[in-house]
Short mmCIF file of N, CA and C in Angstrom, two decimals:
data_model
loop_
_atom_site.label_atom_id
_atom_site.label_comp_id
_atom_site.label_asym_id
_atom_site.label_seq_id
_atom_site.Cartn_x
_atom_site.Cartn_y
_atom_site.Cartn_z
N MET I 1 -4.13 18.70 49.36
CA MET I 1 -4.21 19.44 48.00
C MET I 1 -3.24 19.13 47.10
N LEU I 2 -1.98 18.83 47.47
CA LEU I 2 -1.11 18.03 46.46
C LEU I 2 -1.69 16.86 45.79
N ILE I 3 -2.15 15.76 46.55
CA ILE I 3 -2.96 14.88 46.08
C ILE I 3 -4.27 14.95 45.19
N GLY I 4 -4.94 16.36 45.44
CA GLY I 4 -5.85 16.51 44.47
C GLY I 4 -5.29 16.97 42.91
N ILE I 5 -4.16 17.62 43.07
CA ILE I 5 -3.69 18.07 41.81
C ILE I 5 -3.09 16.98 41.16
N LEU I 6 -2.49 15.83 41.93
CA LEU I 6 -1.79 14.91 40.92
C LEU I 6 -2.94 14.04 40.61
N PHE I 7 -4.31 13.74 40.99
CA PHE I 7 -5.50 12.99 40.44
C PHE I 7 -5.96 13.77 39.19
N ILE I 8 -5.86 15.18 39.44
CA ILE I 8 -6.26 16.01 38.23
C ILE I 8 -5.74 15.74 37.19
N SER I 9 -4.12 15.75 37.47
CA SER I 9 -3.48 15.80 36.26
C SER I 9 -3.26 14.55 35.77
N CYS I 10 -3.68 13.58 36.46
CA CYS I 10 -3.50 11.91 35.89
C CYS I 10 -4.68 11.57 35.08
N ASP I 11 -5.77 12.37 35.50
CA ASP I 11 -7.19 12.07 34.97
C ASP I 11 -7.27 12.33 33.44
N LYS I 12 -6.32 12.97 32.72
CA LYS I 12 -6.70 13.20 31.24
C LYS I 12 -6.80 11.79 30.45
N ASN I 13 -7.54 11.98 29.52
CA ASN I 13 -7.98 10.93 28.90
C ASN I 13 -6.85 10.60 27.65
N ASP I 14 -6.03 9.31 27.78
CA ASP I 14 -5.02 8.68 26.97
C ASP I 14 -5.44 8.71 25.57
N ASP I 15 -6.61 8.86 25.27
CA ASP I 15 -7.10 8.36 23.86
C ASP I 15 -7.05 9.60 23.08
N GLU I 16 -7.02 10.86 23.88
CA GLU I 16 -6.87 12.19 22.97
C GLU I 16 -5.62 12.23 22.07
N PRO I 17 -5.73 12.69 21.03
CA PRO I 17 -4.32 12.71 20.13
C PRO I 17 -3.92 14.07 20.51
N SER I 18 -2.45 13.54 20.53
CA SER I 18 -1.54 15.10 20.65
C SER I 18 -1.40 15.78 19.63
N ASP I 19 -0.84 16.74 19.72
CA ASP I 19 -0.27 17.58 18.36
C ASP I 19 0.69 17.07 17.76
N CYS I 20 1.30 15.98 18.03
CA CYS I 20 2.69 15.50 17.41
C CYS I 20 2.87 14.12 17.96
N GLY I 21 3.72 13.45 17.08
CA GLY I 21 4.09 11.92 17.58
C GLY I 21 3.15 10.93 16.94
N CYS I 22 3.18 9.77 17.30
CA CYS I 22 2.24 8.75 16.62
C CYS I 22 0.82 8.81 16.84
N ASN I 23 0.41 9.50 18.06
CA ASN I 23 -1.07 9.47 18.35
C ASN I 23 -1.62 10.86 17.60
N SER I 24 -0.91 11.59 17.03
CA SER I 24 -1.46 12.79 16.52
C SER I 24 -2.40 12.48 15.24
N GLU I 25 -2.99 13.79 14.82
CA GLU I 25 -4.02 13.64 14.02
C GLU I 25 -2.95 13.09 12.53
N THR I 26 -3.65 12.59 11.51
CA THR I 26 -3.02 12.28 10.25
C THR I 26 -2.85 13.60 9.43
N ASN I 27 -1.50 13.84 9.03
CA ASN I 27 -1.32 15.00 8.21
C ASN I 27 -1.78 14.62 6.88
N TYR I 28 -1.38 13.58 6.34
CA TYR I 28 -1.51 12.97 5.03
C TYR I 28 -1.50 11.40 4.91
N THR I 29 -2.43 10.91 4.23
CA THR I 29 -2.36 9.39 3.77
C THR I 29 -1.54 9.21 2.61
N ILE I 30 -0.69 8.16 2.55
CA ILE I 30 -0.18 7.60 1.44
C ILE I 30 -0.61 6.38 1.08
N THR I 31 -1.61 6.29 0.07
CA THR I 31 -2.42 5.04 -0.18
C THR I 31 -1.46 3.91 -1.44
N GLU I 32 -2.03 2.70 -1.23
CA GLU I 32 -1.42 1.58 -1.80
C GLU I 32 -1.23 2.07 -3.47
N THR I 33 -2.14 3.13 -3.99
CA THR I 33 -2.40 3.40 -5.42
C THR I 33 -1.22 4.43 -5.55
N ASP I 34 -0.64 5.18 -4.39
CA ASP I 34 0.17 6.09 -4.77
C ASP I 34 1.63 5.29 -5.36
N SER I 35 1.72 3.92 -4.96
CA SER I 35 2.94 3.25 -5.21
C SER I 35 4.15 3.88 -4.86
N LEU I 36 4.60 4.38 -3.92
CA LEU I 36 5.77 5.05 -3.25
C LEU I 36 6.90 4.04 -3.02
N ILE I 37 7.89 4.29 -3.36
CA ILE I 37 9.00 3.47 -3.39
C ILE I 37 9.98 4.20 -2.69
N GLY I 38 10.95 3.60 -1.65
CA GLY I 38 11.88 4.20 -0.70
C GLY I 38 12.27 3.27 -0.27
N LYS I 39 13.30 3.63 0.67
CA LYS I 39 14.37 2.86 1.50
C LYS I 39 13.99 2.83 2.80
N ILE I 40 14.14 1.48 3.60
CA ILE I 40 13.93 1.66 4.66
C ILE I 40 15.30 1.07 5.98
N TYR I 41 15.60 1.83 6.83
CA TYR I 41 16.81 1.77 7.50
C TYR I 41 16.45 1.43 8.68
N TYR I 42 17.30 0.84 9.67
CA TYR I 42 17.18 0.98 11.07
C TYR I 42 18.37 1.90 11.47
N ARG I 43 17.63 3.00 12.19
CA ARG I 43 18.54 4.10 12.67
C ARG I 43 19.16 3.61 14.09
N SER I 44 20.37 3.26 14.01
CA SER I 44 21.13 2.92 15.41
C SER I 44 21.97 3.97 15.65
N GLN I 45 22.33 4.75 14.93
CA GLN I 45 23.72 5.97 15.23
C GLN I 45 22.88 7.51 15.15
N ASN I 46 21.73 7.62 14.99
CA ASN I 46 21.10 8.80 15.01
C ASN I 46 20.79 9.23 16.35
N SER I 47 21.33 10.14 16.67
CA SER I 47 21.06 11.08 18.45
C SER I 47 19.87 11.07 18.67
N THR I 48 19.06 11.81 17.63
CA THR I 48 17.73 11.93 18.11
C THR I 48 16.63 10.59 18.00
N TYR I 49 16.92 9.81 17.05
CA TYR I 49 15.85 8.66 16.92
C TYR I 49 16.69 7.30 16.90
N ASN I 50 17.40 7.07 18.15
CA ASN I 50 17.99 5.89 18.16
C ASN I 50 16.90 4.64 18.11
N ASN I 51 17.70 3.56 17.38
CA ASN I 51 16.84 2.30 17.56
C ASN I 51 15.68 2.28 16.92
N LEU I 52 15.16 3.07 15.82
CA LEU I 52 14.03 3.27 15.29
C LEU I 52 14.15 2.76 13.70
N TYR I 53 13.15 1.99 13.15
CA TYR I 53 13.18 1.81 11.65
C TYR I 53 12.55 3.20 11.04
N SER I 54 13.33 3.64 9.78
CA SER I 54 12.76 4.82 9.35
C SER I 54 12.76 4.53 7.54
N ILE I 55 12.07 5.26 7.23
CA ILE I 55 11.84 5.07 5.46
C ILE I 55 12.28 6.43 4.80
N ILE I 56 12.97 6.63 4.05
CA ILE I 56 13.32 7.66 3.18
C ILE I 56 12.90 7.26 1.90
N TYR I 57 12.02 8.73 1.36
CA TYR I 57 11.49 8.86 0.15
C TYR I 57 12.11 9.83 -0.69
N LYS I 58 12.55 9.64 -1.75
CA LYS I 58 13.32 10.93 -2.62
C LYS I 58 12.16 11.10 -3.69
N GLU I 59 11.86 12.56 -3.37
CA GLU I 59 10.84 13.36 -4.61
C GLU I 59 11.70 12.83 -6.04
N VAL I 60 11.07 12.49 -6.99
CA VAL I 60 11.37 12.14 -8.40
C VAL I 60 11.29 13.37 -9.09
N GLN I 61 10.42 14.29 -8.92
CA GLN I 61 10.55 15.65 -9.30
C GLN I 61 11.26 16.45 -9.02
N TYR I 62 11.74 16.38 -7.77
CA TYR I 62 12.86 17.21 -7.06
C TYR I 62 13.55 16.46 -6.67
N SER I 63 14.78 16.65 -7.27
CA SER I 63 16.22 15.63 -6.86
C SER I 63 16.80 16.08 -5.39
N ASN I 64 16.46 17.11 -4.93
CA ASN I 64 17.26 17.49 -3.54
C ASN I 64 16.02 17.36 -2.58
N SER I 65 14.92 17.15 -2.99
CA SER I 65 13.53 16.88 -1.79
C SER I 65 13.52 15.47 -1.35
N SER I 66 13.44 15.19 -0.19
CA SER I 66 13.24 13.99 0.62
C SER I 66 12.28 14.15 1.71
N THR I 67 11.97 12.99 1.95
CA THR I 67 10.74 12.70 2.86
C THR I 67 11.58 11.59 3.85
N PHE I 68 11.57 12.03 5.12
CA PHE I 68 12.01 11.26 6.03
C PHE I 68 11.20 10.91 7.26
N MET I 69 10.61 9.28 7.24
CA MET I 69 9.79 8.90 8.10
C MET I 69 9.89 7.92 9.18
N ILE I 70 9.83 8.23 10.43
CA ILE I 70 9.89 7.27 11.49
C ILE I 70 8.59 6.63 11.80
N VAL I 71 9.05 5.07 11.63
CA VAL I 71 7.90 4.06 11.64
C VAL I 71 7.38 3.85 13.09
N CYS I 72 6.22 4.37 13.53
CA CYS I 72 5.50 4.09 14.56
C CYS I 72 5.33 2.59 14.81
N ASN I 73 4.48 1.93 14.04
CA ASN I 73 4.02 0.45 14.17
C ASN I 73 5.24 -0.56 13.82
N GLU I 74 6.34 -0.46 14.63
CA GLU I 74 7.48 -1.29 14.21
C GLU I 74 6.98 -2.62 14.12
N ASP I 75 5.73 -3.37 14.91
CA ASP I 75 5.35 -4.44 15.19
C ASP I 75 4.79 -5.03 13.66
N PHE I 76 4.27 -4.06 12.80
CA PHE I 76 3.65 -4.31 11.87
C PHE I 76 4.65 -4.69 10.35
N LEU I 77 5.94 -4.56 11.08
CA LEU I 77 6.82 -5.19 9.99
C LEU I 77 7.13 -6.68 10.29
N ASN I 78 6.89 -7.53 11.24
CA ASN I 78 6.49 -8.79 11.57
C ASN I 78 8.03 -9.35 11.20
N ASN I 79 8.99 -8.89 11.75
CA ASN I 79 10.81 -9.31 11.74
C ASN I 79 11.02 -9.55 10.59
N GLU I 80 10.15 -8.83 9.28
CA GLU I 80 10.91 -9.15 7.95
C GLU I 80 11.99 -8.39 7.79
N PHE I 81 12.24 -7.37 8.61
CA PHE I 81 13.56 -6.61 8.17
C PHE I 81 14.66 -6.63 9.35
N GLU I 82 14.43 -7.77 9.97
CA GLU I 82 15.38 -7.91 11.00
C GLU I 82 16.74 -8.16 10.50
N ASP I 83 17.03 -8.44 9.33
CA ASP I 83 18.73 -8.37 8.80
C ASP I 83 19.16 -7.19 8.77
N ILE I 84 18.39 -5.99 8.28
CA ILE I 84 19.14 -4.77 8.41
C ILE I 84 19.49 -3.90 9.61
N LYS I 85 18.81 -4.77 10.61
CA LYS I 85 19.21 -4.01 12.15
C LYS I 85 20.78 -4.03 12.37
N ASN I 86 21.16 -5.06 12.16
CA ASN I 86 22.84 -5.14 12.49
C ASN I 86 23.66 -4.74 11.04
N SER I 87 23.25 -4.77 9.94
CA SER I 87 24.14 -4.55 8.62
C SER I 87 24.50 -3.46 8.52
N GLY I 88 23.38 -2.28 8.81
CA GLY I 88 23.35 -0.81 8.53
C GLY I 88 23.01 -0.83 6.94
N GLU I 89 22.32 -1.64 6.60
CA GLU I 89 22.00 -1.60 5.35
C GLU I 89 20.73 -1.14 4.92
N SER I 90 20.31 -0.71 3.84
CA SER I 90 19.06 -0.56 3.57
C SER I 90 18.38 -1.23 2.89
N VAL I 91 16.82 -1.18 2.63
CA VAL I 91 16.35 -2.37 1.76
C VAL I 91 14.95 -1.42 0.91
N GLU I 92 15.05 -1.58 -0.38
CA GLU I 92 14.16 -0.87 -1.09
C GLU I 92 12.67 -1.45 -0.70
N VAL I 93 11.89 -0.52 -0.63
CA VAL I 93 10.44 -1.04 -0.09
C VAL I 93 9.35 -0.02 -1.09
N LYS I 94 8.12 -0.74 -1.11
CA LYS I 94 6.95 -0.13 -1.48
C LYS I 94 6.02 -0.09 -0.38
N PHE I 95 5.51 1.13 -0.11
CA PHE I 95 5.08 1.25 1.17
C PHE I 95 3.57 2.23 0.96
N SER I 96 2.86 2.22 2.20
CA SER I 96 1.59 3.28 2.35
C SER I 96 1.61 3.36 3.92
N GLY I 97 0.60 4.50 4.22
CA GLY I 97 0.69 4.63 5.49
C GLY I 97 0.07 6.35 6.03
N ASP I 98 -0.18 6.40 7.15
CA ASP I 98 -0.52 7.63 7.51
C ASP I 98 0.62 8.51 8.28
N LEU I 99 0.70 9.67 7.68
CA LEU I 99 1.87 10.41 7.99
C LEU I 99 1.20 11.50 9.27
N LYS I 100 2.10 11.68 10.33
CA LYS I 100 2.18 12.34 11.47
C LYS I 100 2.80 13.21 11.79
N SER I 101 2.83 14.28 12.11
CA SER I 101 3.59 15.52 12.93
C SER I 101 4.80 14.54 13.50
N ILE I 102 6.32 15.02 13.41
CA ILE I 102 7.08 14.87 14.29
C ILE I 102 7.32 15.74 15.53
N CYS I 103 7.68 15.40 16.63
CA CYS I 103 7.76 16.13 17.63
C CYS I 103 8.92 16.79 17.81
N GLU I 104 10.04 16.35 17.47
CA GLU I 104 11.45 16.69 17.74
C GLU I 104 12.06 16.82 16.03
N LYS I 105 12.09 17.95 15.28
CA LYS I 105 12.48 17.74 14.15
C LYS I 105 14.00 18.12 14.29
N PRO I 106 14.61 17.00 13.75
CA PRO I 106 16.38 17.43 14.00
C PRO I 106 16.86 18.39 12.92
N ASN I 107 18.12 18.87 13.35
CA ASN I 107 18.68 20.01 12.49
C ASN I 107 19.01 19.40 11.39
N GLY I 108 18.54 20.00 10.24
CA GLY I 108 19.20 19.35 8.85
C GLY I 108 18.70 20.29 7.58
N PRO I 109 18.90 19.98 6.64
CA PRO I 109 18.48 20.74 5.39
C PRO I 109 16.90 20.90 5.18
N ALA I 110 16.54 22.29 4.79
CA ALA I 110 15.05 22.68 4.59
C ALA I 110 14.37 21.77 3.61
N ASP I 111 15.15 21.27 2.55
CA ASP I 111 14.41 20.28 1.69
C ASP I 111 14.18 19.09 1.97
N ILE I 112 14.42 18.75 3.59
CA ILE I 112 13.67 17.10 4.02
C ILE I 112 12.70 17.45 4.95
N SER I 113 11.59 16.75 4.80
CA SER I 113 10.28 16.92 5.49
C SER I 113 10.48 15.79 6.48
N TYR I 114 10.17 15.84 7.77
CA TYR I 114 10.16 14.75 8.73
C TYR I 114 8.82 14.59 9.27
N TYR I 115 8.38 13.22 9.31
CA TYR I 115 7.23 12.74 9.86
C TYR I 115 7.37 11.41 10.52
N ARG I 116 6.15 11.41 11.35
CA ARG I 116 6.18 9.73 11.83
C ARG I 116 5.04 9.12 10.67
N ILE I 117 5.20 7.65 10.50
CA ILE I 117 4.42 7.29 9.92
C ILE I 117 3.83 5.83 10.64
N ILE I 118 2.48 5.70 10.29
CA ILE I 118 1.64 4.41 10.72
C ILE I 118 1.47 3.40 9.39
N LEU I 119 2.31 2.74 9.05
CA LEU I 119 2.45 1.69 8.08
C LEU I 119 1.09 0.88 7.81
N THR I 120 0.49 1.02 6.97
CA THR I 120 -0.53 0.15 6.38
C THR I 120 -0.33 -0.90 5.24
N SER I 121 0.73 -0.64 4.56
CA SER I 121 1.36 -1.81 4.02
C SER I 121 2.94 -1.55 3.63
N ILE I 122 3.54 -2.56 3.47
CA ILE I 122 5.14 -2.48 3.18
C ILE I 122 5.20 -3.81 2.31
N GLU I 123 6.05 -3.59 1.20
CA GLU I 123 6.65 -4.79 0.54
C GLU I 123 7.96 -4.66 0.19
N ARG I 124 8.75 -5.74 0.52
CA ARG I 124 10.18 -5.65 0.13
C ARG I 124 10.33 -5.69 -1.31
N LEU I 125 11.18 -4.96 -1.92
CA LEU I 125 11.59 -5.36 -3.36
C LEU I 125 12.65 -5.77 -3.72
#
């Protein structure tokens, strides 16, 4: 009986999107024509999302509002941002992509939105 339960639980389709994370449904698409400019960082000191690239976009209209996006498809960066891994520096970028829900929202100010992003373009400025 235990073996039957294991087979049933392992039989779920891995292609089905979950309600959060990189495989979830797209919440919003940032297009290239949106021309958003943000800063890309490599998060090595963040306890929730260690060793991941993230992009921070600050709203122009609302000075206190920011969007924090953790990059899902780091292979898309093609080692172009390797230099910021060890430096702790950020680099200004123009980017586009699909925003997904984040699974674990860190504690922080209410005026920061958290997402995962699947990049469709990124350009170092």
